[in-house]
Every structure is written in C-alpha cells, then in structure tokens.
Amino acid sequence: MPVPGPTRPYGRYLYLAVNIAILIFLLAPIAIVVVFALNPTPFIQFPPVGVSLRWFEKFFASRDFMHALWFSLEVAVLTTVSATMLGASAALALARGNLPGTRLIVATMLSPLMLPAILTGLALFQTYVLLDVGRPTWGLVAGHTLVTLPYVVRTTLAVLHNFDTRLEEAAQNLGASPLRTFFEVTLPLIKPGVLAGAIFAFIVSFDQFPVSLFLVSPGNETLPVTLFNYLKFDLDGTIGAASVVSIVLAFVVVIGLDRTVGLRSYVKL
C-alpha cells in the first residue's frame, strides 16, 4: 500500500498571500504620498526622477501651514481630553448604572458614526448661528468632541464588558474608599479601552475636515481646511509633504503612548 506523501500547506500559502495583498493595498496610498512628497517635480511622476526635500521646506516655511498645524494640534489635544473624559464616564454609567433604555442611549451616542460628518458640521453651524455665538474655538472643539466621543465610548464599553466587578468589591472590603477603588483598581483595568479611544479621538480630530469646514473662522483654520483652500489655487508636492507630516504625527502619538504608559503591556499592537 503506497504511503501518501506529505501534503503541502496550500491553505497556509493562500492565507499569507491574501494577507500580504491586503497589506500592500493598505500601504500603497501611503507610498504614493511619500513619493509625491519627495519628488522634485511639482506633479506625481513614477518612477521618480530624484529625491528632494523642497516641498517639506516649503511646508515648514509657510506661516499659514504652520499656524494651521499648531492650531490643529491644539484642537486635537483639547478634543482628546474632553472626549476621553466624557466618553469614559458615559461608558461607566452605561455599564454600571442600570439605566433604563441603555441600548437606546448607546445607539444615540454612537449615531455620529452613522451620520455623514458633513451633515453634523452643517447642523452645528446652523445651531451656532441661531445661538449667535459665532464660530469660536470652543465650538470647533465641541464639534470634534461630538464626532470622536463614540470611539471612546465603544472601546471603553468593550473593556467593561469582560470586567470582573469582584475586584472592586474585594478592594472595598479591604477598606478602600470608592474614589480610591476607582483610581487604583477600576481605572488601571479599563486603561486599554480608554487609551485606544483617546488615540482614535486624537487622530480623527486632527484629520477632521467636514466638521471643521463649517466651524473654523478666518485666520483660525485647521490643517485639512488649509490644504483644501491651497488646492483651489495650486497642486504640488507641498500637499504630499503635509500628508506625510500628518501620517508621521499619528505614528508618533501611538509610539509615544506606548513608551510613556506602556500600551504594549495592555494590548497587543
């Protein structure tokens, strides 16, 4: 009776090939942007004729771009703080408060993810006009908080879903006050979800265009809006340079959190 030879792991090769194809599909736009930013010509040319940093120099030398960059960072930081505090608090209330209509409340809080952001921006703009408050910075932060809050709520609820409340009960039985129990037991255990939501909030706020388009005021425009206005009159590698800066900034935020608070020890990245 012939002995069957070793079967080839075709399934494994197919799995690896599909994953590599998906990875290439996701990274290809970034590669195109990087080539555009480093190409010395003012248009996309492949293969590139050389490598130049002229567009990065133009970006960092522009007063408008630098003001927009720092303003976007300011708004993103304020949005991250407010969305994280409100989202984490709301998630705790929904998970522990035994509130009536919890599912309806969760669906309502997650609804900004289902609505087009441009409609949210338009609605907020009309609201501010009716209230006669103009377009202040706090209004822009409030709009960004509205569209980033669902990320914090969703990630925090995901962690609280498998949370063992007996740990809190044990701490309180040992004499810990509710406040101390929260900061020394609850908060460290839900930190992965809160940090993940904070990362999403920062990145979404920094790159938010539809909401910002309606809520920014002249002289205080975010980087996406400034790039949009720049594209009306010119198209060169400065757009690619600004995009590369945004990508690097998002990467630095994730790595910075990993280095400072030990994100890798909580979740697998």
Steps between C-alpha positions, in 0.01 A plus 500: 500500500662831396574747776353840422760772474495809717218734414604850403355777712322670213251652741779667697661639184165634383439658842839671493450617143161654581638677806798634306266624226281677757808657662626625165155638420495693829856631476502587128327840548756593766783403266351713223473799736862458611619482138298813420653684797858403412471549126677821386241560227172677593294204380489127562751323281583131516767386507616812686776701335675563830465576868448849634388660826391823331133439574566436867701822512213686337251348743697586815590845367135591438350710776147390406585131510685528831218693663251243372718213623530638854133595510405146391721358774340730757149401395592130486648505851198682647268265315686194623480614862131587486398194297699265723357638824141513373519171312656302784254645752206423273621145443529440874151638557356284224677186620439546873204733540218262408348786305165449326529487124874429503500362146322808369748728678795307357352515150447874537858558617635295211276669243769754388684203347202427275424858398711666229737739675413777257138492625623519858714800414214674322261435790751637752564805283127578481470449876781746570340751262166472681674542836698795359831375644701525181763238430718490814775250568294331770227447242747321273622288792139417589434390142810282493408355839157406366646295213781342707298415810361173352852358463576544870160369607525193278855400599436558871176302492685214331741481795224537759308213338749248643580697816498297823316713757617267778835677489333827598300326771818345640670839514205658680482207744865569584412856595556693177269795439298513175729773366815305581345185355432681176851643458691194621282214372243605244698755300813283453285211377302706248809694388541304172155601380536859614841539336383339177206740489730795574728403210203480263367832631830680438551362150139556393501854638833594342389378157137613531395697193118505452420631849793743499400641162182647653632597842842659442532877493722704266853505636439193716480219248603142564756328282247300288305818423820688415604220264155509338530874439854452369377245246266759352793696360797263484591131499856401576702284734416721798175307530698176515739646758208607721347153467828334599522728805147397602581130459823531700320695771236229540777238520688706759187529716455123511869434569509777761210347690666161481823639644343714772210292632603154384220447249666185370466334840121540485416430139673323217604750232 
